[in-house]
Amino acid sequence: MLIRYFFLSMIIFGSYSFVEDWNSDKLFVEWNTSTLASIEVAKAHGESEYERFLLQDAGEAMVVFWEIEDSAVNSNSIRYQFLETVRNENVYDEREWKVVEEVRPGQVMKYFNFLFIPAKKGTYRVIKYRYLNGEWQKIGEKNVALNKKDFSDAHLRKPYETVITSKKTTVSQFSRMKVKSSEFYLQTTFSDRSDLSKVLESLF
């Protein structure tokens, strides 16, 4: 009888044994590989030599700042540190979570990460972090009205336009402990008319 109840509870509530354990090393490598591949695709489709140059330059800069290589694990990387922050704070939904990274230019470069976790239908809980003094510091959180499609490349990417400043944005989607996608954007290829862009500009 006890065995029957055990298996019944597994069917109804699910079993943790079917949920892949958190693995920062694996996620880190997948994340980097996906982002670097996105930059290469953007370069291949760049409409001008200058756009391709900017993508090449941005890609090289991100590799240095993130301290990443395609298949190498670096626990000192700010990306790895962010994964550990998410894991330690247990602020993610194993089925779906998203990370938007922003690098904002200026006299002092500013680095922000936004963690999006599904809340009720049509709503995400977003937590904003800033990288300061060698660590990711939580700034605040709130619920925002967004849908899955608002994170898709089709809704976010637009043709390149010349601009003086160059904020860089990466939109990454995770599910079942895997990286589904990680799209890299120059400032003017990230649509400022998208719902996601408007949410990012309005936060905190």
Coordinates of N, CA and C in Angstrom, one line a residue:
M1 N 0.8 -1.2 0.0 CA 0.0 0.0 0.0 C 0.9 1.3 0.0
L2 N 1.9 1.3 0.8 CA 2.8 2.4 0.9 C 3.5 2.7 -0.4
I3 N 3.9 1.5 -1.1 CA 4.6 1.7 -2.4 C 3.6 2.3 -3.4
R4 N 2.3 1.8 -3.4 CA 1.3 2.4 -4.3 C 1.2 3.9 -4.1
Y5 N 1.1 4.3 -2.8 CA 1.0 5.8 -2.6 C 2.2 6.5 -3.0
F6 N 3.4 5.9 -2.9 CA 4.6 6.5 -3.3 C 4.6 6.8 -4.8
F7 N 4.3 5.8 -5.6 CA 4.3 6.0 -7.0 C 3.2 6.9 -7.5
L8 N 2.0 6.9 -6.8 CA 0.9 7.8 -7.1 C 1.4 9.2 -6.9
S9 N 2.1 9.5 -5.8 CA 2.5 10.8 -5.5 C 3.5 11.3 -6.5
M10 N 4.4 10.4 -7.0 CA 5.3 10.7 -8.1 C 4.6 11.2 -9.3
I11 N 3.5 10.5 -9.7 CA 2.8 10.8 -10.9 C 2.1 12.2 -10.7
I12 N 1.5 12.4 -9.6 CA 0.7 13.6 -9.3 C 1.6 14.9 -9.2
F13 N 2.6 14.7 -8.3 CA 3.4 15.9 -8.0 C 4.7 16.0 -8.7
G14 N 5.1 14.9 -9.4 CA 6.3 14.9 -10.1 C 7.4 14.4 -9.2
S15 N 8.5 14.0 -9.7 CA 9.6 13.6 -8.9 C 10.9 14.4 -9.2
Y16 N 11.6 14.8 -8.2 CA 12.8 15.6 -8.4 C 13.8 14.9 -9.2
S17 N 13.8 13.6 -9.2 CA 14.8 12.8 -9.9 C 14.7 13.1 -11.4
F18 N 13.5 13.5 -11.9 CA 13.4 13.8 -13.3 C 13.8 15.3 -13.7
V19 N 14.1 16.1 -12.6 CA 14.5 17.4 -12.8 C 16.0 17.5 -12.8
E20 N 16.6 18.0 -13.9 CA 18.1 18.0 -13.9 C 18.6 19.0 -12.9
D21 N 19.6 18.5 -12.1 CA 20.2 19.4 -11.1 C 20.9 20.6 -11.7
W22 N 20.9 21.6 -10.9 CA 21.6 22.8 -11.4 C 23.1 22.5 -11.6
N23 N 23.6 23.0 -12.7 CA 25.0 22.8 -13.1 C 25.5 24.1 -13.7
S24 N 26.2 24.9 -12.9 CA 26.7 26.2 -13.4 C 27.7 26.0 -14.5
D25 N 28.6 25.0 -14.4 CA 29.6 24.8 -15.4 C 28.9 24.6 -16.8
K26 N 28.0 23.7 -16.8 CA 27.3 23.3 -18.1 C 26.5 24.5 -18.6
L27 N 25.8 25.2 -17.8 CA 25.0 26.4 -18.2 C 26.0 27.5 -18.7
F28 N 27.1 27.7 -18.0 CA 28.1 28.7 -18.4 C 28.6 28.5 -19.8
V29 N 29.0 27.3 -20.1 CA 29.6 27.0 -21.4 C 28.5 27.1 -22.5
E30 N 27.3 26.6 -22.2 CA 26.2 26.7 -23.2 C 25.9 28.1 -23.5
W31 N 25.8 28.9 -22.4 CA 25.5 30.3 -22.5 C 26.5 31.1 -23.4
N32 N 27.7 30.9 -23.1 CA 28.8 31.6 -23.9 C 28.8 31.1 -25.3
T33 N 28.7 29.8 -25.6 CA 28.6 29.3 -26.9 C 27.5 29.9 -27.7
S34 N 26.3 30.0 -27.1 CA 25.1 30.5 -27.8 C 25.3 32.0 -28.1
T35 N 25.8 32.8 -27.2 CA 26.0 34.2 -27.4 C 27.0 34.5 -28.5
L36 N 28.1 33.8 -28.5 CA 29.1 34.0 -29.5 C 28.6 33.6 -30.9
A37 N 27.8 32.5 -30.9 CA 27.2 32.1 -32.2 C 26.3 33.2 -32.7
S38 N 25.5 33.8 -31.8 CA 24.6 34.9 -32.2 C 25.4 36.1 -32.8
I39 N 26.5 36.4 -32.2 CA 27.3 37.5 -32.8 C 27.8 37.2 -34.2
E40 N 28.2 35.9 -34.4 CA 28.7 35.5 -35.7 C 27.6 35.5 -36.7
V41 N 26.4 35.1 -36.3 CA 25.3 35.2 -37.3 C 24.9 36.6 -37.6
A42 N 25.0 37.5 -36.6 CA 24.7 38.9 -36.9 C 25.7 39.5 -37.8
K43 N 27.0 39.1 -37.6 CA 28.1 39.6 -38.5 C 27.8 39.1 -40.0
A44 N 27.4 37.9 -40.1 CA 27.2 37.3 -41.4 C 26.0 38.0 -42.2
H45 N 25.1 38.6 -41.4 CA 24.0 39.3 -42.0 C 24.1 40.8 -41.9
G46 N 25.2 41.3 -41.4 CA 25.4 42.7 -41.3 C 25.3 43.4 -42.7
E47 N 24.6 44.5 -42.7 CA 24.3 45.2 -44.0 C 25.4 46.1 -44.4
S48 N 26.4 46.4 -43.6 CA 27.5 47.3 -43.9 C 28.8 46.8 -43.3
E49 N 29.9 47.2 -43.9 CA 31.2 46.9 -43.3 C 31.3 47.4 -41.9
Y50 N 30.8 48.6 -41.7 CA 30.9 49.3 -40.4 C 30.1 48.5 -39.3
E51 N 28.9 48.0 -39.7 CA 28.2 47.2 -38.7 C 28.9 46.0 -38.4
R52 N 29.5 45.3 -39.4 CA 30.2 44.1 -39.1 C 31.5 44.4 -38.2
F53 N 32.1 45.5 -38.5 CA 33.2 45.9 -37.6 C 32.8 46.1 -36.2
L54 N 31.7 46.8 -36.0 CA 31.2 47.0 -34.6 C 30.9 45.7 -33.9
L55 N 30.3 44.8 -34.6 CA 30.0 43.5 -34.1 C 31.2 42.7 -33.7
Q56 N 32.2 42.8 -34.6 CA 33.5 42.1 -34.3 C 34.1 42.7 -33.1
D57 N 34.1 44.0 -33.0 CA 34.7 44.8 -31.9 C 34.0 44.5 -30.6
A58 N 32.6 44.5 -30.7 CA 31.8 44.2 -29.5 C 32.0 42.8 -29.0
G59 N 32.1 41.9 -29.9 CA 32.3 40.5 -29.5 C 33.6 40.3 -28.8
E60 N 34.6 40.9 -29.3 CA 36.0 40.8 -28.7 C 35.9 41.4 -27.3
A61 N 35.3 42.6 -27.2 CA 35.2 43.2 -25.9 C 34.4 42.4 -24.9
M62 N 33.3 41.8 -25.3 CA 32.5 41.0 -24.4 C 33.3 39.8 -23.9
V63 N 34.0 39.2 -24.8 CA 34.8 38.0 -24.4 C 35.8 38.4 -23.3
V64 N 36.4 39.5 -23.5 CA 37.4 40.0 -22.5 C 36.7 40.3 -21.2
F65 N 35.6 41.1 -21.3 CA 34.9 41.5 -20.0 C 34.3 40.3 -19.3
W66 N 33.6 39.4 -20.1 CA 33.0 38.3 -19.5 C 34.0 37.2 -19.1
E67 N 35.2 37.4 -19.6 CA 36.3 36.4 -19.4 C 35.8 35.0 -19.8
I68 N 35.4 34.9 -21.0 CA 34.9 33.6 -21.5 C 35.6 33.1 -22.7
E69 N 35.6 31.8 -22.9 CA 35.9 31.2 -24.2 C 34.9 30.2 -24.5
D70 N 34.8 29.7 -25.7 CA 33.7 28.8 -26.1 C 33.4 27.7 -25.2
S71 N 34.4 26.9 -24.8 CA 34.2 25.7 -24.0 C 34.9 25.6 -22.7
A72 N 35.4 26.8 -22.2 CA 36.2 26.8 -21.0 C 35.3 27.3 -19.9
V73 N 35.5 26.7 -18.7 CA 34.8 27.2 -17.5 C 35.7 28.1 -16.7
N74 N 35.1 29.3 -16.3 CA 35.9 30.2 -15.6 C 35.0 30.7 -14.4
S75 N 35.2 30.3 -13.2 CA 34.3 30.6 -12.1 C 34.5 32.1 -11.7
N76 N 35.5 32.8 -12.2 CA 35.7 34.2 -11.9 C 35.0 35.1 -12.9
S77 N 34.4 34.5 -13.9 CA 33.7 35.3 -14.9 C 32.4 35.9 -14.2
I78 N 32.1 37.2 -14.6 CA 30.9 37.7 -14.0 C 29.6 37.0 -14.5
R79 N 29.7 36.3 -15.6 CA 28.5 35.5 -16.0 C 28.4 34.3 -15.1
Y80 N 29.5 33.6 -14.8 CA 29.5 32.5 -13.9 C 29.0 32.9 -12.5
Q81 N 29.5 34.1 -12.1 CA 29.1 34.6 -10.8 C 27.6 34.9 -10.7
F82 N 27.1 35.3 -11.9 CA 25.6 35.6 -11.9 C 24.8 34.3 -11.8
L83 N 25.3 33.3 -12.5 CA 24.6 32.0 -12.4 C 24.6 31.5 -11.0
E84 N 25.7 31.7 -10.3 CA 25.8 31.2 -8.9 C 24.9 32.1 -8.0
T85 N 24.7 33.4 -8.3 CA 23.8 34.2 -7.6 C 22.4 33.7 -7.8
V86 N 22.0 33.4 -9.0 CA 20.7 32.9 -9.2 C 20.4 31.6 -8.5
R87 N 21.4 30.7 -8.5 CA 21.3 29.4 -7.8 C 21.2 29.6 -6.3
N88 N 22.1 30.4 -5.8 CA 22.2 30.6 -4.3 C 20.9 31.3 -3.8
E89 N 20.4 32.2 -4.5 CA 19.2 32.9 -4.1 C 17.9 32.1 -4.4
N90 N 18.1 31.1 -5.2 CA 16.9 30.2 -5.6 C 15.8 31.1 -6.3
V91 N 16.2 32.0 -7.2 CA 15.3 32.9 -7.8 C 15.1 32.5 -9.3
Y92 N 14.6 31.3 -9.6 CA 14.4 30.9 -10.9 C 13.3 29.9 -11.0
D93 N 12.7 29.8 -12.1 CA 11.7 28.7 -12.4 C 12.3 27.7 -13.3
E94 N 12.5 26.5 -12.8 CA 13.2 25.5 -13.6 C 12.7 25.3 -15.0
R95 N 11.4 25.6 -15.2 CA 10.8 25.4 -16.5 C 11.1 26.6 -17.5
E96 N 11.3 27.8 -17.0 CA 11.6 28.9 -17.8 C 12.1 30.1 -17.0
W97 N 13.2 30.6 -17.5 CA 13.7 31.9 -16.9 C 14.6 32.6 -18.0
K98 N 14.6 33.9 -17.9 CA 15.3 34.7 -18.9 C 16.2 35.7 -18.3
V99 N 17.3 36.0 -19.0 CA 18.3 37.0 -18.5 C 18.5 38.0 -19.6
V100 N 18.4 39.3 -19.2 CA 18.8 40.4 -20.1 C 20.0 41.0 -19.5
E101 N 21.1 41.1 -20.3 CA 22.3 41.7 -19.9 C 22.4 43.1 -20.6
E102 N 22.8 44.1 -19.9 CA 23.0 45.4 -20.5 C 24.4 46.0 -20.1
V103 N 25.1 46.5 -21.1 CA 26.3 47.2 -20.9 C 26.1 48.6 -21.3
R104 N 26.1 49.6 -20.4 CA 25.8 50.9 -20.7 C 27.1 51.8 -20.7
P105 N 27.4 52.5 -21.8 CA 28.6 53.2 -21.9 C 28.6 54.5 -21.2
G106 N 29.7 55.1 -20.9 CA 29.8 56.4 -20.2 C 31.2 56.5 -19.6
Q107 N 31.4 57.6 -18.8 CA 32.7 57.7 -18.2 C 33.0 56.5 -17.3
V108 N 32.0 56.0 -16.7 CA 32.1 54.7 -16.0 C 31.1 53.7 -16.6
M109 N 31.7 52.6 -17.1 CA 30.8 51.6 -17.7 C 29.9 51.0 -16.7
K110 N 28.6 50.8 -17.0 CA 27.7 50.2 -16.0 C 27.2 48.9 -16.6
Y111 N 27.1 47.9 -15.7 CA 26.7 46.6 -16.1 C 25.5 46.2 -15.3
F112 N 24.4 45.8 -16.0 CA 23.1 45.4 -15.4 C 22.7 44.1 -15.9
N113 N 22.1 43.3 -15.0 CA 21.4 42.1 -15.4 C 20.0 42.1 -14.9
F114 N 19.0 41.7 -15.8 CA 17.6 41.6 -15.4 C 17.2 40.1 -15.5
L115 N 16.7 39.6 -14.4 CA 16.3 38.2 -14.3 C 14.7 38.2 -14.4
F116 N 14.2 37.5 -15.4 CA 12.8 37.4 -15.6 C 12.3 36.0 -15.3
I117 N 11.3 35.9 -14.4 CA 10.7 34.6 -14.0 C 9.2 34.7 -14.2
P118 N 8.6 33.7 -14.8 CA 7.1 33.7 -15.0 C 6.4 33.9 -13.7
A119 N 5.4 34.8 -13.7 CA 4.5 34.9 -12.6 C 3.1 34.4 -13.1
K120 N 2.1 35.1 -12.9 CA 0.8 34.7 -13.4 C 0.8 35.0 -14.9
K121 N -0.2 34.5 -15.6 CA -0.3 34.6 -17.1 C -0.1 36.0 -17.6
G122 N 0.8 36.2 -18.5 CA 1.0 37.5 -19.1 C 1.8 38.4 -18.2
T123 N 2.5 37.8 -17.2 CA 3.2 38.6 -16.2 C 4.5 37.9 -15.8
Y124 N 5.6 38.7 -15.7 CA 6.9 38.2 -15.2 C 7.3 39.0 -14.0
R125 N 7.9 38.2 -13.1 CA 8.6 38.9 -12.0 C 10.0 39.2 -12.5
V126 N 10.5 40.4 -12.4 CA 11.8 40.8 -12.8 C 12.6 41.3 -11.7
I127 N 13.8 40.8 -11.6 CA 14.8 41.3 -10.5 C 16.0 41.9 -11.2
K128 N 16.3 43.1 -10.8 CA 17.4 43.9 -11.4 C 18.6 43.8 -10.5
Y129 N 19.7 43.5 -11.2 CA 21.0 43.4 -10.5 C 22.0 44.4 -11.2
R130 N 23.0 44.9 -10.4 CA 24.1 45.7 -11.0 C 25.4 45.1 -10.5
Y131 N 26.4 45.1 -11.3 CA 27.7 44.5 -11.0 C 28.5 45.6 -10.4
L132 N 28.8 45.6 -9.1 CA 29.5 46.6 -8.3 C 30.5 45.9 -7.3
N133 N 31.7 46.5 -7.2 CA 32.6 46.0 -6.2 C 32.8 44.5 -6.3
G134 N 32.9 44.0 -7.5 CA 33.2 42.6 -7.7 C 32.1 41.6 -7.4
E135 N 30.8 42.1 -7.4 CA 29.7 41.1 -7.1 C 28.5 41.7 -7.7
W136 N 27.5 40.8 -7.9 CA 26.2 41.2 -8.4 C 25.3 41.6 -7.2
Q137 N 24.8 42.8 -7.3 CA 24.0 43.3 -6.2 C 22.6 43.6 -6.6
K138 N 21.7 43.1 -5.9 CA 20.3 43.2 -6.2 C 19.8 44.6 -5.9
I139 N 19.2 45.3 -6.9 CA 18.7 46.6 -6.8 C 17.2 46.7 -6.4
G140 N 16.4 45.8 -7.0 CA 15.0 45.8 -6.7 C 14.3 44.8 -7.6
E141 N 13.0 44.6 -7.3 CA 12.2 43.7 -8.2 C 10.7 44.2 -8.2
K142 N 10.1 43.8 -9.3 CA 8.6 44.1 -9.5 C 8.0 43.1 -10.5
N143 N 6.7 43.1 -10.6 CA 6.1 42.4 -11.7 C 5.8 43.3 -12.8
V144 N 5.9 42.7 -14.1 CA 5.7 43.5 -15.3 C 4.9 42.7 -16.2
A145 N 4.1 43.4 -17.1 CA 3.3 42.7 -18.1 C 4.1 42.4 -19.3
L146 N 4.4 41.2 -19.6 CA 5.1 40.7 -20.8 C 4.7 39.3 -21.1
N147 N 4.8 38.9 -22.4 CA 4.5 37.6 -22.8 C 5.8 36.9 -23.4
K148 N 5.8 35.6 -23.6 CA 7.0 34.9 -24.1 C 7.4 35.6 -25.4
K149 N 6.5 35.9 -26.3 CA 6.9 36.5 -27.6 C 7.7 37.8 -27.5
D150 N 7.5 38.5 -26.4 CA 8.2 39.7 -26.2 C 9.7 39.6 -26.1
F151 N 10.2 38.3 -25.8 CA 11.6 38.1 -25.7 C 12.2 37.5 -27.0
S152 N 11.4 37.3 -28.0 CA 11.8 36.6 -29.2 C 12.6 37.6 -30.1
D153 N 13.6 37.0 -30.8 CA 14.4 37.8 -31.7 C 13.6 38.5 -32.7
A154 N 12.5 37.9 -33.2 CA 11.7 38.5 -34.2 C 11.0 39.8 -33.7
H155 N 10.8 39.9 -32.4 CA 10.1 41.1 -31.9 C 11.2 42.1 -31.5
L156 N 12.4 41.7 -31.3 CA 13.4 42.6 -30.7 C 14.4 43.2 -31.8
R157 N 14.8 42.4 -32.8 CA 15.8 42.9 -33.7 C 15.3 43.8 -34.8
K158 N 16.0 44.8 -35.1 CA 15.7 45.7 -36.2 C 17.0 46.1 -37.0
P159 N 16.9 46.6 -38.2 CA 18.1 46.9 -38.9 C 19.0 47.9 -38.2
Y160 N 20.3 47.8 -38.5 CA 21.3 48.7 -37.9 C 21.1 50.1 -38.4
E161 N 21.3 51.1 -37.4 CA 21.4 52.5 -37.7 C 22.6 53.1 -37.0
T162 N 23.2 54.0 -37.7 CA 24.4 54.6 -37.1 C 24.1 55.4 -35.8
V163 N 24.9 55.2 -34.8 CA 24.7 55.9 -33.5 C 26.0 56.2 -32.8
I164 N 26.1 57.2 -32.1 CA 27.3 57.6 -31.4 C 27.6 56.7 -30.2
T165 N 26.7 56.6 -29.3 CA 26.9 55.7 -28.2 C 26.5 54.2 -28.6
S166 N 26.9 53.3 -27.8 CA 26.7 51.9 -28.2 C 26.4 51.0 -27.0
K167 N 25.2 51.1 -26.5 CA 24.8 50.2 -25.4 C 24.7 48.8 -26.1
K168 N 25.0 47.8 -25.3 CA 25.0 46.4 -25.8 C 24.0 45.6 -24.9
T169 N 23.2 44.8 -25.6 CA 22.2 44.0 -24.9 C 22.2 42.6 -25.3
T170 N 22.1 41.7 -24.4 CA 22.0 40.3 -24.7 C 20.7 39.7 -24.0
V171 N 19.9 39.0 -24.8 CA 18.7 38.4 -24.3 C 18.8 36.9 -24.4
S172 N 18.8 36.3 -23.2 CA 19.0 34.8 -23.1 C 17.9 34.1 -22.5
Q173 N 17.5 33.0 -23.0 CA 16.4 32.2 -22.5 C 16.8 30.8 -22.1
F174 N 16.4 30.5 -20.9 CA 16.7 29.2 -20.3 C 15.5 28.3 -20.0
S175 N 15.6 27.0 -20.2 CA 14.5 26.1 -19.8 C 15.1 24.7 -19.6
R176 N 14.6 24.1 -18.5 CA 15.0 22.8 -18.1 C 16.5 22.6 -18.0
M177 N 17.2 23.6 -17.4 CA 18.6 23.7 -17.2 C 19.4 23.6 -18.5
K178 N 18.8 24.2 -19.6 CA 19.5 24.3 -20.9 C 19.3 25.8 -21.4
V179 N 20.2 26.2 -22.2 CA 20.2 27.5 -22.8 C 19.4 27.3 -24.1
K180 N 18.2 27.9 -24.2 CA 17.5 27.8 -25.5 C 18.0 28.8 -26.5
S181 N 18.4 30.0 -26.1 CA 18.9 31.0 -27.1 C 19.6 32.1 -26.3
S182 N 20.5 32.8 -27.0 CA 21.2 34.0 -26.4 C 21.5 34.9 -27.5
E183 N 20.7 35.9 -27.7 CA 20.8 36.9 -28.8 C 21.5 38.2 -28.4
F184 N 22.5 38.6 -29.2 CA 23.3 39.8 -28.9 C 22.8 40.9 -29.8
Y185 N 22.7 42.1 -29.2 CA 22.3 43.3 -30.0 C 23.2 44.5 -29.7
L186 N 23.5 45.2 -30.8 CA 24.0 46.5 -30.7 C 22.9 47.4 -30.3
Q187 N 23.2 48.7 -29.9 CA 22.2 49.6 -29.4 C 21.1 49.8 -30.4
T188 N 21.4 50.0 -31.7 CA 20.3 50.4 -32.6 C 19.7 49.1 -33.3
T189 N 20.2 47.9 -33.0 CA 19.6 46.7 -33.5 C 18.6 46.2 -32.5
F190 N 18.5 46.7 -31.3 CA 17.6 46.3 -30.3 C 16.4 47.3 -30.3
S191 N 15.3 46.9 -30.7 CA 14.2 47.8 -31.0 C 13.7 48.5 -29.7
D192 N 13.8 49.9 -29.8 CA 13.3 50.7 -28.7 C 11.8 50.8 -28.6
R193 N 11.1 50.2 -29.6 CA 9.7 50.2 -29.6 C 9.1 48.9 -29.1
S194 N 10.0 48.0 -28.8 CA 9.5 46.7 -28.3 C 9.0 46.8 -26.8
D195 N 8.1 46.0 -26.4 CA 7.6 46.0 -25.1 C 8.7 45.7 -24.1
L196 N 9.6 44.8 -24.4 CA 10.7 44.5 -23.5 C 11.6 45.7 -23.3
S197 N 11.9 46.5 -24.3 CA 12.8 47.7 -24.2 C 12.1 48.7 -23.3
K198 N 10.8 48.9 -23.5 CA 10.1 49.9 -22.7 C 10.1 49.5 -21.2
V199 N 10.0 48.2 -21.0 CA 10.0 47.7 -19.6 C 11.4 48.0 -19.0
L200 N 12.4 47.7 -19.7 CA 13.8 47.9 -19.2 C 14.1 49.3 -18.9
E201 N 13.6 50.2 -19.7 CA 13.8 51.6 -19.5 C 13.0 52.2 -18.3
S202 N 11.9 51.5 -18.0 CA 11.1 52.0 -16.9 C 11.4 51.4 -15.5
L203 N 12.3 50.5 -15.4 CA 12.5 49.7 -14.2 C 13.3 50.5 -13.2
F204 N 12.8 50.7 -12.0 CA 13.5 51.3 -10.9 C 14.2 52.6 -11.2

